[in-house]
Amino acid sequence: MKQSALACGKGRLAEAAIGLLLAVGSASAQTAAPPSVTFTRDVAPILQRSCVACHRAGQSAPMSLCTYEDVRPWARSIKTRVVSRSMPPWHIDRHVGIQEFKADLSLPDKDIATIAAWVDAGAPRGNPADMPAQRQFGDDDAWAIGKPDLIVRFPKYRVPKSGPDLFPNIIASTGLTEDRYVKAIETRPVGLNSRRVVHHAVTFMTTDVPEGSPAVNPDIDLQSSQLIVEYASGKAPEIYPEDAGVLLPASSTLLMQNHLHSVGEDIDSEVEVGFLLHPKGVVPKRIRYSTHHGDPTPNPNDSLDIPAGSVARVDGYTLHTKPGKIIAWQPHMHIRGKYQCLELIYPSNPSNVMRRETINCANWDYNWHSVYNYKDHVAPLVPAGTVIHIVSWHDNSAANRHNPDPKNWVGYGDRTIDEMGFSWIGWVDLTQEEYEKELAERNAARQKKATTSTQQQQE
Ligand code: HEC
């Protein structure tokens, strides 16, 4: 990998030198009080922590945010994006439901206030000596999960400069000689060009590849393969609870179902999947599953009905007959998607009243197929008989700036310009005893917290 992709911008010395020149130049004119919010002291540390992982040379974002020179032209745009919370990409609605996630990218309110105040004050540089050292990125930082224990890279596939969307199935061996369990997964299109053409890539596992199968479109029955992970543009990794995993058997093969689209030039698309594995010989206590939930019912094909120029709501329901725990939520819609909610409708109590709980809602931005991994102690517990209810809103009006054609009706379909409205839900099964035990533990913890805070109030 080239050095430029690893370092963030020019580094501290160069930044300091430029600042020094400017400072010397204006020293005689300095009578006003120093600005109260400055780039070097207040803003740069926030960008180094929360932005430059993507906003530096060679990464996914359109511009670098490493130095003052990089950042200054973007000041207004940065304020708009952080205040609207569309950057960093984290679209959970903060006013409803659970707010504790693993790998939460969002900015705390105080950082947003700092950035806004700095832009409003004219985006002053401040004292160059305050500039924090540029964050350095090693090869491993290319992966959000850290250095993978196993990387499976799929053969390249040519996407011509124009034409209909392509859906090739491509296989690659895991190369494993023994059974291993996965504890985190990240899918990455390799390089900027692949990122432009890969709309989504769903990885399945199979142990049943006929002798002499071609790497592209082999004759493998997807129904008999096991879903491992879904990826769509902008998706962050999946991270499982410590005691959970997904089996990758010895000699297994991965099959990736791709959805690719042309972008005006010939591109060789290439995708790789990185895995963190449980140690050799370790069989985690629970198996994690991930499947579609809440596809528009009764049948997606005729239930998703979005009239021209309007905002439409669609509902889908999936029954869980066994107890379990939701460990991750990933909304899925296409370009007209606007907002989605995950609700649980609990089995009826003795008075036949069904309780409904909104677990989370999220704004939708088609660039970002984010997965929200719940922290272990808040991962929603699901009693047997619960219905998972997914509500999706699609905006097919001209107000949706991503809408390619507000004059057309839209329905369900695979193409980017068709729509979908469901969630990928990651979960683990629990026995009835395990469910009751964990529920009791959570209730006890909640009780304790309530008591402590009442005591504090009384003191
Ligand atoms: C996970 C990667 C990632 C992180 C973290 C991230 N960005 Fe971005 N950013 C992107 C990508 C990719 C785009 C272009 C796609 C889009 O607009 O959503 C973008 C777009 C933007 C834009 C709009 C650029 C334009 O062309 O108008 C701004 C402004 C921005 N980011 C600022 C920030 C700031 C400030 C932070 C940190 C507080 C941040 N981003 C964190 C990846 C990221």
Short mmCIF file of C-alpha atoms and ligand atoms in Angstrom, two decimals:
data_model
loop_
_atom_site.label_atom_id
_atom_site.label_comp_id
_atom_site.label_asym_id
_atom_site.label_seq_id
_atom_site.Cartn_x
_atom_site.Cartn_y
_atom_site.Cartn_z
CA MET A 1 0.00 0.00 0.00
CA LYS A 2 1.27 3.47 -0.81
CA GLN A 3 2.40 5.67 2.05
CA SER A 4 -0.08 8.40 1.05
CA ALA A 5 -3.00 6.17 1.95
CA LEU A 6 -1.60 5.53 5.41
CA ALA A 7 -0.69 8.99 6.62
CA CYS A 8 -3.23 11.73 7.11
CA GLY A 9 -2.21 14.72 5.01
CA LYS A 10 1.10 16.54 5.34
CA GLY A 11 1.79 15.90 8.98
CA ARG A 12 2.23 18.18 11.92
CA LEU A 13 5.45 19.91 10.97
CA ALA A 14 4.28 21.12 7.59
CA GLU A 15 1.01 22.32 9.10
CA ALA A 16 2.84 24.16 11.88
CA ALA A 17 5.25 25.79 9.40
CA ILE A 18 2.43 27.18 7.24
CA GLY A 19 0.67 28.46 10.33
CA LEU A 20 3.84 30.12 11.55
CA LEU A 21 4.31 31.99 8.28
CA LEU A 22 0.75 33.28 8.45
CA ALA A 23 1.09 34.21 12.09
CA VAL A 24 4.30 36.18 11.45
CA GLY A 25 2.66 37.98 8.55
CA SER A 26 -0.24 39.24 10.63
CA ALA A 27 1.52 39.75 13.96
CA SER A 28 1.59 43.52 13.79
CA ALA A 29 -2.13 43.73 13.09
CA GLN A 30 -3.11 41.54 16.01
CA THR A 31 -5.06 43.61 18.47
CA ALA A 32 -8.38 41.66 18.66
CA ALA A 33 -8.82 38.97 21.32
CA PRO A 34 -7.85 35.49 20.13
CA PRO A 35 -10.82 33.52 18.78
CA SER A 36 -12.53 31.36 21.37
CA VAL A 37 -12.96 28.33 19.10
CA THR A 38 -10.06 27.47 16.80
CA PHE A 39 -9.28 24.81 14.25
CA THR A 40 -6.01 23.66 15.72
CA ARG A 41 -7.14 23.45 19.32
CA ASP A 42 -10.84 22.51 19.17
CA VAL A 43 -11.85 21.22 15.74
CA ALA A 44 -8.85 19.23 14.50
CA PRO A 45 -9.01 16.73 17.41
CA ILE A 46 -12.66 15.98 16.54
CA LEU A 47 -11.89 15.47 12.85
CA GLN A 48 -8.87 13.30 13.64
CA ARG A 49 -10.99 11.08 15.85
CA SER A 50 -14.25 10.92 13.88
CA CYS A 51 -13.64 11.83 10.22
CA VAL A 52 -10.17 11.17 8.82
CA ALA A 53 -10.51 7.38 8.90
CA CYS A 54 -12.61 7.94 5.75
CA HIS A 55 -11.70 11.53 4.85
CA ARG A 56 -8.04 11.11 3.78
CA ALA A 57 -6.30 10.21 0.57
CA GLY A 58 -7.24 6.83 -0.89
CA GLN A 59 -10.33 6.28 1.26
CA SER A 60 -14.04 6.29 0.48
CA ALA A 61 -14.84 9.94 1.16
CA PRO A 62 -14.65 12.59 -1.57
CA MET A 63 -12.18 14.91 0.22
CA SER A 64 -9.47 14.85 2.87
CA LEU A 65 -10.10 16.56 6.21
CA CYS A 66 -6.58 16.28 7.61
CA THR A 67 -5.14 19.80 7.55
CA TYR A 68 -6.52 23.30 7.87
CA GLU A 69 -5.96 23.80 4.13
CA ASP A 70 -7.98 20.63 3.40
CA VAL A 71 -10.81 21.60 5.70
CA ARG A 72 -11.25 25.36 5.23
CA PRO A 73 -13.05 25.22 1.81
CA TRP A 74 -15.51 22.69 3.25
CA ALA A 75 -16.35 24.57 6.44
CA ARG A 76 -19.97 25.46 5.53
CA SER A 77 -20.70 22.04 4.14
CA ILE A 78 -19.20 20.40 7.23
CA LYS A 79 -21.43 22.46 9.49
CA THR A 80 -24.52 21.53 7.46
CA ARG A 81 -23.68 17.82 7.47
CA VAL A 82 -22.78 17.51 11.14
CA VAL A 83 -25.70 19.62 12.37
CA SER A 84 -28.15 17.55 10.29
CA ARG A 85 -26.32 14.45 11.54
CA SER A 86 -25.84 13.06 8.07
CA MET A 87 -22.06 13.01 8.79
CA PRO A 88 -20.49 10.98 10.23
CA PRO A 89 -22.81 8.41 8.63
CA TRP A 90 -25.00 7.31 11.54
CA HIS A 91 -28.70 7.61 10.85
CA ILE A 92 -30.32 6.29 14.00
CA ASP A 93 -33.17 8.54 15.19
CA ARG A 94 -31.88 9.73 18.56
CA HIS A 95 -35.33 10.54 19.89
CA VAL A 96 -36.65 6.99 20.06
CA GLY A 97 -35.46 3.62 21.24
CA ILE A 98 -32.09 2.17 22.16
CA GLN A 99 -29.03 4.41 21.84
CA GLU A 100 -26.21 2.08 22.86
CA PHE A 101 -24.38 0.48 19.96
CA LYS A 102 -20.99 -1.06 19.28
CA ALA A 103 -18.84 1.04 16.94
CA ASP A 104 -21.14 4.07 17.16
CA LEU A 105 -19.83 6.65 14.66
CA SER A 106 -22.03 9.56 15.75
CA LEU A 107 -20.69 12.79 17.24
CA PRO A 108 -21.63 13.87 20.78
CA ASP A 109 -23.76 17.04 20.91
CA LYS A 110 -20.88 19.08 22.31
CA ASP A 111 -18.65 18.31 19.29
CA ILE A 112 -21.42 19.38 16.94
CA ALA A 113 -21.77 22.63 18.89
CA THR A 114 -17.99 23.19 18.71
CA ILE A 115 -17.90 22.69 14.93
CA ALA A 116 -20.93 24.94 14.39
CA ALA A 117 -19.46 27.70 16.61
CA TRP A 118 -16.14 27.49 14.77
CA VAL A 119 -17.78 27.85 11.36
CA ASP A 120 -19.96 30.70 12.59
CA ALA A 121 -16.85 32.49 13.89
CA GLY A 122 -15.37 32.46 10.38
CA ALA A 123 -13.44 29.17 10.71
CA PRO A 124 -10.27 30.63 12.31
CA ARG A 125 -7.07 28.57 12.23
CA GLY A 126 -5.84 29.41 15.74
CA ASN A 127 -2.38 28.77 17.17
CA PRO A 128 -0.39 26.30 15.01
CA ALA A 129 1.29 24.94 18.14
CA ASP A 130 -2.11 23.60 19.26
CA MET A 131 -2.39 21.34 16.21
CA PRO A 132 -2.56 17.69 17.31
CA ALA A 133 -0.24 15.17 15.66
CA GLN A 134 -1.78 13.72 12.50
CA ARG A 135 -3.33 10.37 13.10
CA GLN A 136 -1.27 7.61 11.49
CA PHE A 137 -2.96 4.66 9.85
CA GLY A 138 -1.33 1.25 9.55
CA ASP A 139 -2.27 -1.43 7.01
CA ASP A 140 -4.63 -2.95 9.56
CA ASP A 141 -6.65 0.25 9.80
CA ALA A 142 -7.86 -0.45 6.30
CA TRP A 143 -10.21 -2.85 8.07
CA ALA A 144 -12.67 -1.50 10.60
CA ILE A 145 -12.62 -4.89 12.40
CA GLY A 146 -8.81 -4.71 12.78
CA LYS A 147 -6.44 -7.15 11.11
CA PRO A 148 -8.56 -10.04 9.83
CA ASP A 149 -7.62 -13.62 10.70
CA LEU A 150 -8.88 -14.68 7.28
CA ILE A 151 -9.38 -12.72 4.06
CA VAL A 152 -11.25 -14.27 1.14
CA ARG A 153 -10.83 -12.33 -2.11
CA PHE A 154 -13.22 -13.10 -4.97
CA PRO A 155 -12.09 -13.17 -8.62
CA LYS A 156 -12.49 -9.91 -10.57
CA TYR A 157 -15.57 -9.30 -12.66
CA ARG A 158 -15.71 -6.82 -15.56
CA VAL A 159 -18.50 -4.25 -15.38
CA PRO A 160 -18.86 -2.59 -18.81
CA LYS A 161 -19.24 1.19 -19.02
CA SER A 162 -22.94 0.96 -19.75
CA GLY A 163 -25.70 -1.62 -19.68
CA PRO A 164 -28.30 -3.08 -17.34
CA ASP A 165 -27.49 -3.98 -13.73
CA LEU A 166 -25.51 -7.23 -13.43
CA PHE A 167 -26.11 -10.02 -10.91
CA PRO A 168 -23.20 -12.49 -11.17
CA ASN A 169 -22.64 -15.20 -8.56
CA ILE A 170 -18.93 -15.63 -7.87
CA ILE A 171 -17.21 -18.29 -5.74
CA ALA A 172 -13.96 -18.41 -3.77
CA SER A 173 -12.59 -21.03 -1.39
CA THR A 174 -12.14 -20.19 2.30
CA GLY A 175 -8.98 -22.33 2.27
CA LEU A 176 -9.84 -23.53 5.78
CA THR A 177 -8.53 -26.96 6.77
CA GLU A 178 -10.61 -27.15 9.96
CA ASP A 179 -13.94 -25.83 11.23
CA ARG A 180 -13.72 -22.25 12.51
CA TYR A 181 -16.29 -19.84 13.98
CA VAL A 182 -16.52 -16.22 12.90
CA LYS A 183 -16.84 -13.40 15.45
CA ALA A 184 -16.78 -10.37 13.14
CA ILE A 185 -17.17 -9.87 9.39
CA GLU A 186 -16.43 -7.03 7.04
CA THR A 187 -17.03 -6.98 3.29
CA ARG A 188 -14.98 -4.55 1.20
CA PRO A 189 -14.98 -3.73 -2.46
CA VAL A 190 -11.25 -3.53 -3.29
CA GLY A 191 -10.24 0.02 -4.27
CA LEU A 192 -12.23 3.11 -5.16
CA ASN A 193 -13.41 1.84 -8.54
CA SER A 194 -14.94 -1.32 -7.14
CA ARG A 195 -16.70 0.77 -4.52
CA ARG A 196 -18.39 2.73 -7.30
CA VAL A 197 -19.91 -0.30 -9.03
CA VAL A 198 -20.79 -2.64 -6.15
CA HIS A 199 -24.36 -1.96 -5.12
CA HIS A 200 -24.56 -4.97 -2.91
CA ALA A 201 -22.90 -8.32 -2.32
CA VAL A 202 -24.47 -11.12 -0.31
CA THR A 203 -22.15 -13.88 0.84
CA PHE A 204 -23.31 -17.46 1.31
CA MET A 205 -21.37 -20.51 2.47
CA THR A 206 -21.54 -23.89 0.80
CA THR A 207 -19.63 -27.14 1.13
CA ASP A 208 -21.16 -28.59 -1.97
CA VAL A 209 -19.36 -27.28 -5.07
CA PRO A 210 -19.50 -29.64 -8.05
CA GLU A 211 -16.09 -30.67 -9.45
CA GLY A 212 -14.90 -28.26 -12.15
CA SER A 213 -17.39 -25.48 -11.36
CA PRO A 214 -16.62 -22.14 -13.03
CA ALA A 215 -15.76 -19.27 -10.64
CA VAL A 216 -18.53 -17.13 -12.14
CA ASN A 217 -22.11 -18.33 -12.09
CA PRO A 218 -21.41 -21.89 -10.91
CA ASP A 219 -24.32 -24.28 -10.76
CA ILE A 220 -24.92 -24.06 -7.00
CA ASP A 221 -28.32 -24.04 -5.35
CA LEU A 222 -28.53 -20.90 -3.20
CA GLN A 223 -31.41 -22.36 -1.21
CA SER A 224 -29.13 -25.06 0.18
CA SER A 225 -26.33 -22.59 0.99
CA GLN A 226 -26.14 -20.71 4.26
CA LEU A 227 -26.30 -16.92 4.37
CA ILE A 228 -23.15 -15.52 5.97
CA VAL A 229 -23.32 -11.77 5.49
CA GLU A 230 -25.02 -9.13 3.42
CA TYR A 231 -23.13 -6.07 2.23
CA ALA A 232 -24.38 -2.95 0.53
CA SER A 233 -22.54 0.26 -0.20
CA GLY A 234 -21.33 2.01 2.94
CA LYS A 235 -21.98 -0.87 5.31
CA ALA A 236 -19.89 -1.11 8.46
CA PRO A 237 -18.80 -4.48 9.87
CA GLU A 238 -20.89 -6.94 11.84
CA ILE A 239 -19.55 -7.61 15.32
CA TYR A 240 -21.08 -10.44 17.32
CA PRO A 241 -21.39 -10.89 21.08
CA GLU A 242 -18.35 -12.67 22.60
CA ASP A 243 -20.26 -15.93 23.03
CA ALA A 244 -21.70 -16.01 19.48
CA GLY A 245 -20.40 -16.99 16.08
CA VAL A 246 -21.05 -18.36 12.62
CA LEU A 247 -19.56 -21.64 11.43
CA LEU A 248 -17.21 -21.74 8.47
CA PRO A 249 -16.55 -25.46 7.98
CA ALA A 250 -13.29 -26.95 6.73
CA SER A 251 -13.02 -26.90 2.91
CA SER A 252 -15.99 -24.57 2.65
CA THR A 253 -16.53 -22.25 -0.29
CA LEU A 254 -18.03 -18.78 -0.23
CA LEU A 255 -20.50 -17.80 -2.89
CA MET A 256 -21.06 -14.10 -3.40
CA GLN A 257 -24.25 -12.91 -5.03
CA ASN A 258 -23.31 -9.56 -6.53
CA HIS A 259 -25.42 -6.66 -7.67
CA LEU A 260 -23.27 -4.40 -9.85
CA HIS A 261 -24.09 -1.34 -11.89
CA SER A 262 -22.30 0.49 -14.69
CA VAL A 263 -20.87 3.95 -14.03
CA GLY A 264 -19.72 5.19 -17.45
CA GLU A 265 -16.35 3.43 -17.71
CA ASP A 266 -15.19 -0.20 -17.82
CA ILE A 267 -14.35 -1.34 -14.31
CA ASP A 268 -13.01 -4.64 -12.97
CA SER A 269 -14.96 -5.06 -9.79
CA GLU A 270 -13.27 -6.96 -6.98
CA VAL A 271 -14.62 -7.73 -3.53
CA GLU A 272 -13.05 -9.29 -0.43
CA VAL A 273 -14.45 -10.45 2.88
CA GLY A 274 -12.39 -10.25 6.08
CA PHE A 275 -13.15 -12.39 9.13
CA LEU A 276 -12.15 -12.30 12.78
CA LEU A 277 -12.29 -15.88 14.03
CA HIS A 278 -12.75 -17.46 17.42
CA PRO A 279 -9.55 -19.32 18.42
CA LYS A 280 -8.96 -22.77 16.95
CA GLY A 281 -11.09 -25.44 18.57
CA VAL A 282 -13.46 -22.92 20.25
CA VAL A 283 -17.14 -23.54 19.61
CA PRO A 284 -19.13 -20.46 20.72
CA LYS A 285 -22.17 -21.04 22.87
CA ARG A 286 -24.57 -19.48 20.35
CA ILE A 287 -24.96 -19.34 16.61
CA ARG A 288 -25.79 -16.00 15.09
CA TYR A 289 -28.32 -15.85 12.24
CA SER A 290 -29.10 -13.00 9.87
CA THR A 291 -32.19 -13.00 7.68
CA HIS A 292 -34.74 -10.76 6.00
CA HIS A 293 -37.44 -9.58 8.40
CA GLY A 294 -40.64 -7.73 7.65
CA ASP A 295 -40.72 -7.99 3.88
CA PRO A 296 -43.92 -6.21 2.81
CA THR A 297 -46.76 -8.66 3.47
CA PRO A 298 -48.51 -10.70 2.23
CA ASN A 299 -46.32 -10.63 -0.87
CA PRO A 300 -43.65 -8.00 -1.57
CA ASN A 301 -44.48 -7.99 -5.28
CA ASP A 302 -47.95 -6.56 -4.86
CA SER A 303 -47.70 -4.96 -1.41
CA LEU A 304 -45.09 -2.35 -2.16
CA ASP A 305 -47.14 0.30 -3.90
CA ILE A 306 -45.65 3.79 -4.08
CA PRO A 307 -47.72 6.23 -6.14
CA ALA A 308 -45.96 8.94 -8.18
CA GLY A 309 -45.13 12.10 -6.27
CA SER A 310 -46.06 10.81 -2.82
CA VAL A 311 -44.72 9.41 0.43
CA ALA A 312 -45.99 5.87 1.04
CA ARG A 313 -45.82 3.61 4.07
CA VAL A 314 -45.47 -0.17 3.91
CA ASP A 315 -45.59 -2.72 6.74
CA GLY A 316 -44.15 -6.21 7.07
CA TYR A 317 -44.39 -8.78 9.86
CA THR A 318 -42.19 -11.76 10.81
CA LEU A 319 -43.13 -14.16 13.61
CA HIS A 320 -40.51 -15.55 16.01
CA THR A 321 -41.79 -18.82 17.46
CA LYS A 322 -38.71 -19.32 19.67
CA PRO A 323 -37.15 -16.93 22.22
CA GLY A 324 -34.05 -15.06 21.10
CA LYS A 325 -32.06 -11.88 21.16
CA ILE A 326 -31.64 -9.28 18.42
CA ILE A 327 -27.96 -8.39 18.11
CA ALA A 328 -28.03 -6.19 15.01
CA TRP A 329 -30.45 -4.19 12.89
CA GLN A 330 -29.82 -3.14 9.31
CA PRO A 331 -32.60 -1.34 7.43
CA HIS A 332 -32.78 -2.01 3.69
CA MET A 333 -34.44 0.17 1.07
CA HIS A 334 -33.42 1.65 -2.28
CA ILE A 335 -33.16 5.23 -3.54
CA ARG A 336 -36.65 6.34 -2.50
CA GLY A 337 -36.25 5.05 1.03
CA LYS A 338 -36.81 7.75 3.68
CA TYR A 339 -37.23 6.26 7.15
CA GLN A 340 -37.65 2.84 8.73
CA CYS A 341 -38.68 1.57 12.16
CA LEU A 342 -38.23 -1.74 13.96
CA GLU A 343 -41.00 -2.63 16.41
CA LEU A 344 -41.71 -5.67 18.52
CA ILE A 345 -45.29 -6.77 19.04
CA TYR A 346 -45.16 -9.01 22.09
CA PRO A 347 -47.39 -12.06 22.59
CA SER A 348 -50.62 -11.21 24.30
CA ASN A 349 -50.80 -11.20 28.09
CA PRO A 350 -53.72 -12.78 30.01
CA SER A 351 -56.00 -9.83 29.18
CA ASN A 352 -55.35 -10.31 25.44
CA VAL A 353 -53.69 -6.94 25.06
CA MET A 354 -50.63 -7.01 22.84
CA ARG A 355 -47.83 -4.67 23.83
CA ARG A 356 -45.95 -2.87 21.14
CA GLU A 357 -42.45 -1.44 21.55
CA THR A 358 -40.47 0.67 19.11
CA ILE A 359 -36.91 -0.61 19.29
CA ASN A 360 -35.34 1.86 16.85
CA CYS A 361 -35.98 4.09 13.87
CA ALA A 362 -33.47 5.38 11.37
CA ASN A 363 -33.36 7.90 8.57
CA TRP A 364 -32.41 6.36 5.29
CA ASP A 365 -29.63 7.45 2.97
CA TYR A 366 -29.05 5.13 0.06
CA ASN A 367 -25.27 5.75 0.23
CA TRP A 368 -25.16 4.18 3.64
CA HIS A 369 -26.38 0.66 4.31
CA SER A 370 -25.39 0.87 7.95
CA VAL A 371 -25.71 -1.97 10.40
CA TYR A 372 -26.44 -1.09 13.99
CA ASN A 373 -24.82 -3.61 16.38
CA TYR A 374 -26.46 -3.46 19.81
CA LYS A 375 -24.30 -3.40 22.91
CA ASP A 376 -24.70 -6.76 24.64
CA HIS A 377 -26.55 -5.49 27.71
CA VAL A 378 -29.26 -3.73 25.67
CA ALA A 379 -29.64 -6.18 22.75
CA PRO A 380 -33.45 -6.62 22.57
CA LEU A 381 -34.77 -9.81 24.17
CA VAL A 382 -37.51 -11.46 22.14
CA PRO A 383 -39.97 -13.80 23.87
CA ALA A 384 -41.40 -16.71 21.85
CA GLY A 385 -44.44 -15.60 19.89
CA THR A 386 -43.21 -12.06 19.21
CA VAL A 387 -43.93 -10.43 15.88
CA ILE A 388 -41.17 -8.31 14.41
CA HIS A 389 -42.82 -5.42 12.66
CA ILE A 390 -40.92 -3.36 10.09
CA VAL A 391 -42.40 -0.04 8.92
CA SER A 392 -40.83 1.64 5.90
CA TRP A 393 -41.55 5.03 4.36
CA HIS A 394 -40.59 5.78 0.78
CA ASP A 395 -40.52 9.30 -0.62
CA ASN A 396 -41.38 9.22 -4.30
CA SER A 397 -41.92 12.98 -4.50
CA ALA A 398 -39.68 15.64 -6.02
CA ALA A 399 -38.67 16.63 -2.47
CA ASN A 400 -36.42 13.54 -2.38
CA ARG A 401 -33.26 14.77 -4.09
CA HIS A 402 -32.20 11.19 -4.90
CA ASN A 403 -35.45 10.50 -6.76
CA PRO A 404 -34.68 9.82 -10.43
CA ASP A 405 -38.31 10.17 -11.55
CA PRO A 406 -41.09 11.49 -9.28
CA LYS A 407 -43.63 11.05 -12.11
CA ASN A 408 -43.51 7.25 -12.03
CA TRP A 409 -45.19 4.68 -9.81
CA VAL A 410 -42.64 2.42 -8.06
CA GLY A 411 -43.00 -1.16 -6.84
CA TYR A 412 -40.90 -4.01 -5.50
CA GLY A 413 -37.88 -5.24 -7.45
CA ASP A 414 -34.17 -6.01 -7.52
CA ARG A 415 -33.00 -3.09 -9.62
CA THR A 416 -31.64 0.03 -7.90
CA ILE A 417 -34.56 2.02 -9.35
CA ASP A 418 -37.12 -0.46 -7.96
CA GLU A 419 -37.86 -0.47 -4.26
CA MET A 420 -37.59 -2.73 -1.22
CA GLY A 421 -38.55 -2.26 2.40
CA PHE A 422 -37.34 -4.83 4.92
CA SER A 423 -34.62 -5.24 7.56
CA TRP A 424 -31.75 -7.62 7.97
CA ILE A 425 -31.96 -8.77 11.56
CA GLY A 426 -29.02 -10.47 13.25
CA TRP A 427 -30.09 -12.65 16.15
CA VAL A 428 -29.20 -15.59 18.40
CA ASP A 429 -31.64 -18.21 19.69
CA LEU A 430 -32.13 -18.57 23.46
CA THR A 431 -33.74 -21.39 25.39
CA GLN A 432 -36.78 -20.41 27.48
CA GLU A 433 -34.62 -20.67 30.65
CA GLU A 434 -31.89 -18.49 29.16
CA TYR A 435 -34.46 -15.93 28.07
CA GLU A 436 -36.03 -15.78 31.53
CA LYS A 437 -32.65 -15.58 33.25
CA GLU A 438 -31.44 -12.71 31.09
CA LEU A 439 -34.75 -10.88 31.45
CA ALA A 440 -34.52 -11.20 35.24
CA GLU A 441 -30.91 -9.94 35.22
CA ARG A 442 -31.85 -6.91 33.16
CA ASN A 443 -34.84 -6.12 35.35
CA ALA A 444 -32.65 -6.39 38.46
CA ALA A 445 -30.02 -4.08 36.92
CA ARG A 446 -32.73 -1.57 35.97
CA GLN A 447 -34.21 -1.71 39.48
CA LYS A 448 -30.79 -1.12 41.02
CA LYS A 449 -30.13 1.85 38.77
CA ALA A 450 -33.53 3.36 39.60
CA THR A 451 -32.93 2.95 43.34
CA THR A 452 -29.46 4.49 43.13
CA SER A 453 -30.71 7.52 41.22
CA THR A 454 -33.61 8.05 43.66
CA GLN A 455 -31.12 7.92 46.54
CA GLN A 456 -28.91 10.45 44.78
CA GLN A 457 -31.87 12.75 44.26
CA GLN A 458 -32.74 12.55 47.92
CA GLU A 459 -29.21 13.32 49.07
C1 HEC B 1 -17.37 5.97 7.38
C2 HEC B 1 -16.71 6.93 6.55
C3 HEC B 1 -16.92 8.42 6.83
C4 HEC B 1 -16.83 9.07 8.05
C5 HEC B 1 -16.45 8.50 9.41
C6 HEC B 1 -17.12 10.45 7.77
N1 HEC B 1 -17.41 10.62 6.45
FE1 HEC B 1 -17.99 12.37 5.52
N2 HEC B 1 -18.30 11.35 3.80
C7 HEC B 1 -18.00 10.03 3.56
C8 HEC B 1 -18.42 9.67 2.22
C9 HEC B 1 -18.24 8.31 1.56
C10 HEC B 1 -19.02 10.80 1.65
C11 HEC B 1 -19.67 10.94 0.25
C12 HEC B 1 -21.05 10.27 0.27
C13 HEC B 1 -22.05 11.02 1.08
O1 HEC B 1 -22.17 12.24 0.91
O2 HEC B 1 -22.73 10.40 1.92
C14 HEC B 1 -18.92 11.86 2.68
C15 HEC B 1 -19.39 13.15 2.51
C16 HEC B 1 -19.14 14.20 3.38
C17 HEC B 1 -19.45 15.59 3.14
C18 HEC B 1 -20.12 16.15 1.89
C19 HEC B 1 -19.09 16.28 0.79
C20 HEC B 1 -19.70 16.82 -0.49
O3 HEC B 1 -19.28 16.37 -1.55
O4 HEC B 1 -20.59 17.66 -0.40
C21 HEC B 1 -19.04 16.30 4.23
C22 HEC B 1 -19.11 17.80 4.44
C23 HEC B 1 -18.50 15.34 5.18
N3 HEC B 1 -18.55 14.09 4.64
C24 HEC B 1 -17.97 15.67 6.42
C25 HEC B 1 -17.62 14.73 7.38
C26 HEC B 1 -17.20 15.08 8.72
C27 HEC B 1 -17.04 16.50 9.25
C28 HEC B 1 -16.95 13.90 9.37
C29 HEC B 1 -16.56 13.70 10.81
C30 HEC B 1 -17.22 14.50 11.82
C31 HEC B 1 -17.22 12.82 8.43
N4 HEC B 1 -17.61 13.37 7.25
C32 HEC B 1 -17.09 11.46 8.73
C33 HEC B 1 -17.44 9.15 4.46
C34 HEC B 1 -17.28 9.41 5.83
#
